[in-house]
């Protein structure tokens, strides 16, 4: 499914995929993305012209929030993924989708990770939230309902979350920021977008649907970190 990629010597086809995706997403995200995304993108200096160097981006992210980026060959199982989050490390898949799968990548690829996740890692609130989630997940027994609930919380925030900003829901989940199809589906007037409620999110199953059936909207950005305090009491009880 994926073409092998070394960012330093990336094939021109990979560079083209990056450039076209970058242009399309930045146009689509104008006035649709959360302010933290645009701020992160500017601080990173991501450009359409070239796939960025992961080590350089990692150094910039470290300066801002103490996180580093860990290049990996393919997406991880949740257990290994959350172990990295607990160490303030974020895995970056070093392969980009091929042109024939341009519109839809069923698994995270380099564009999803670098364009969707990394700008948000420069936001202190989201960075601390992900760290806490990694620690909480690793503290729960393997196969426990609490781990499923924490996976759901990660999924409906860092992957597909929205936040209210100046009266409008804005996108901050990487699965939205990196996918034109998911954005169009999410902003459709017939798609349910409900107010974020921690207990509800914890009991909402993660499905393998191509697009999400509903999205959760934080009333305010601060609520992402504030919900951590009530998390312990709700785990396995939601
Ligand atoms: Fe992701």
PDB file of N, CA and C in Angstrom, residues 8 10 13 16 19 28 32 40 58 60 77-78 84 94 120 130 146-148 150 174 183 199 202 212 220 228 232:
ATOM      1  N   UNK A   8      15.166  12.197   3.083  1.00  0.00           N
ATOM      2  CA  UNK A   8      16.332  12.883   2.532  1.00  0.00           C
ATOM      3  C   UNK A   8      16.498  12.618   1.039  1.00  0.00           C
ATOM      4  N   UNK A  10      13.819  11.381  -0.995  1.00  0.00           N
ATOM      5  CA  UNK A  10      12.478  10.998  -1.437  1.00  0.00           C
ATOM      6  C   UNK A  10      12.330  11.089  -2.951  1.00  0.00           C
ATOM      7  N   UNK A  13       8.003  11.323  -7.085  1.00  0.00           N
ATOM      8  CA  UNK A  13       6.574  11.021  -6.967  1.00  0.00           C
ATOM      9  C   UNK A  13       6.088  11.286  -5.539  1.00  0.00           C
ATOM     10  N   UNK A  16       5.782  14.940  -4.992  1.00  0.00           N
ATOM     11  CA  UNK A  16       4.582  15.456  -5.646  1.00  0.00           C
ATOM     12  C   UNK A  16       3.342  15.186  -4.790  1.00  0.00           C
ATOM     13  N   UNK A  19       3.346  17.668  -1.967  1.00  0.00           N
ATOM     14  CA  UNK A  19       3.031  19.028  -2.420  1.00  0.00           C
ATOM     15  C   UNK A  19       1.529  19.197  -2.700  1.00  0.00           C
ATOM     16  N   UNK A  28      -8.211  23.991   2.237  1.00  0.00           N
ATOM     17  CA  UNK A  28      -9.436  23.532   2.895  1.00  0.00           C
ATOM     18  C   UNK A  28      -9.517  23.974   4.357  1.00  0.00           C
ATOM     19  N   UNK A  32     -11.082  26.885   9.036  1.00  0.00           N
ATOM     20  CA  UNK A  32     -11.746  25.677   9.552  1.00  0.00           C
ATOM     21  C   UNK A  32     -10.927  25.008  10.650  1.00  0.00           C
ATOM     22  N   UNK A  40       1.052  26.177  15.094  1.00  0.00           N
ATOM     23  CA  UNK A  40       2.062  25.117  15.042  1.00  0.00           C
ATOM     24  C   UNK A  40       2.690  25.009  13.666  1.00  0.00           C
ATOM     25  N   UNK A  58      11.775  17.369  14.887  1.00  0.00           N
ATOM     26  CA  UNK A  58      11.815  16.841  16.246  1.00  0.00           C
ATOM     27  C   UNK A  58      12.504  17.841  17.185  1.00  0.00           C
ATOM     28  N   UNK A  60      12.659  21.064  16.870  1.00  0.00           N
ATOM     29  CA  UNK A  60      11.762  22.214  17.076  1.00  0.00           C
ATOM     30  C   UNK A  60      10.655  21.872  18.062  1.00  0.00           C
ATOM     31  N   UNK A  77       0.731  -1.057  17.154  1.00  0.00           N
ATOM     32  CA  UNK A  77      -0.414  -1.501  17.964  1.00  0.00           C
ATOM     33  C   UNK A  77      -0.595  -0.473  19.088  1.00  0.00           C
ATOM     34  N   UNK A  78      -1.841  -0.345  19.618  1.00  0.00           N
ATOM     35  CA  UNK A  78      -2.083   0.669  20.646  1.00  0.00           C
ATOM     36  C   UNK A  78      -1.125   0.598  21.836  1.00  0.00           C
ATOM     37  N   UNK A  84       4.982   5.057  23.898  1.00  0.00           N
ATOM     38  CA  UNK A  84       5.739   6.209  23.387  1.00  0.00           C
ATOM     39  C   UNK A  84       5.152   7.522  23.910  1.00  0.00           C
ATOM     40  N   UNK A  94       7.265   6.693   8.249  1.00  0.00           N
ATOM     41  CA  UNK A  94       8.155   7.322   7.266  1.00  0.00           C
ATOM     42  C   UNK A  94       7.790   6.945   5.829  1.00  0.00           C
ATOM     43  N   UNK A 120       0.157  20.197  15.994  1.00  0.00           N
ATOM     44  CA  UNK A 120      -0.604  20.231  17.245  1.00  0.00           C
ATOM     45  C   UNK A 120       0.258  19.876  18.452  1.00  0.00           C
ATOM     46  N   UNK A 130      -1.783  14.448  25.778  1.00  0.00           N
ATOM     47  CA  UNK A 130      -1.335  13.172  25.191  1.00  0.00           C
ATOM     48  C   UNK A 130      -0.380  12.433  26.124  1.00  0.00           C
ATOM     49  N   UNK A 146     -10.758  -0.272  30.697  1.00  0.00           N
ATOM     50  CA  UNK A 146     -10.221   1.089  30.844  1.00  0.00           C
ATOM     51  C   UNK A 146      -9.305   1.436  29.663  1.00  0.00           C
ATOM     52  N   UNK A 147      -8.542   0.457  29.171  1.00  0.00           N
ATOM     53  CA  UNK A 147      -7.678   0.745  28.015  1.00  0.00           C
ATOM     54  C   UNK A 147      -8.513   1.064  26.774  1.00  0.00           C
ATOM     55  N   UNK A 148      -9.618   0.347  26.598  1.00  0.00           N
ATOM     56  CA  UNK A 148     -10.515   0.631  25.464  1.00  0.00           C
ATOM     57  C   UNK A 148     -11.074   2.053  25.570  1.00  0.00           C
ATOM     58  N   UNK A 150      -9.703   4.618  27.112  1.00  0.00           N
ATOM     59  CA  UNK A 150      -8.654   5.618  26.854  1.00  0.00           C
ATOM     60  C   UNK A 150      -8.329   5.700  25.370  1.00  0.00           C
ATOM     61  N   UNK A 174      -5.999  15.041  13.966  1.00  0.00           N
ATOM     62  CA  UNK A 174      -5.138  14.804  12.800  1.00  0.00           C
ATOM     63  C   UNK A 174      -5.856  14.064  11.671  1.00  0.00           C
ATOM     64  N   UNK A 183     -12.914  15.930   6.152  1.00  0.00           N
ATOM     65  CA  UNK A 183     -13.359  17.311   6.408  1.00  0.00           C
ATOM     66  C   UNK A 183     -14.732  17.545   5.779  1.00  0.00           C
ATOM     67  N   UNK A 199     -17.701  11.444  29.868  1.00  0.00           N
ATOM     68  CA  UNK A 199     -18.323  10.133  30.123  1.00  0.00           C
ATOM     69  C   UNK A 199     -18.879   9.534  28.829  1.00  0.00           C
ATOM     70  N   UNK A 202     -15.962   8.283  26.561  1.00  0.00           N
ATOM     71  CA  UNK A 202     -15.346   7.047  27.063  1.00  0.00           C
ATOM     72  C   UNK A 202     -16.164   5.810  26.712  1.00  0.00           C
ATOM     73  N   UNK A 212     -16.243   9.029  10.268  1.00  0.00           N
ATOM     74  CA  UNK A 212     -16.864   8.928  11.588  1.00  0.00           C
ATOM     75  C   UNK A 212     -18.362   9.219  11.512  1.00  0.00           C
ATOM     76  N   UNK A 220     -14.474  24.608  24.869  1.00  0.00           N
ATOM     77  CA  UNK A 220     -13.313  25.506  24.962  1.00  0.00           C
ATOM     78  C   UNK A 220     -12.048  24.656  24.974  1.00  0.00           C
ATOM     79  N   UNK A 228      -8.855  15.889  32.407  1.00  0.00           N
ATOM     80  CA  UNK A 228      -7.934  14.909  32.989  1.00  0.00           C
ATOM     81  C   UNK A 228      -8.251  14.671  34.460  1.00  0.00           C
ATOM     82  N   UNK A 232      -9.852   9.848  36.138  1.00  0.00           N
ATOM     83  CA  UNK A 232      -9.584   8.691  36.994  1.00  0.00           C
ATOM     84  C   UNK A 232     -10.871   8.117  37.581  1.00  0.00           C
TER      85      UNK A 232
END
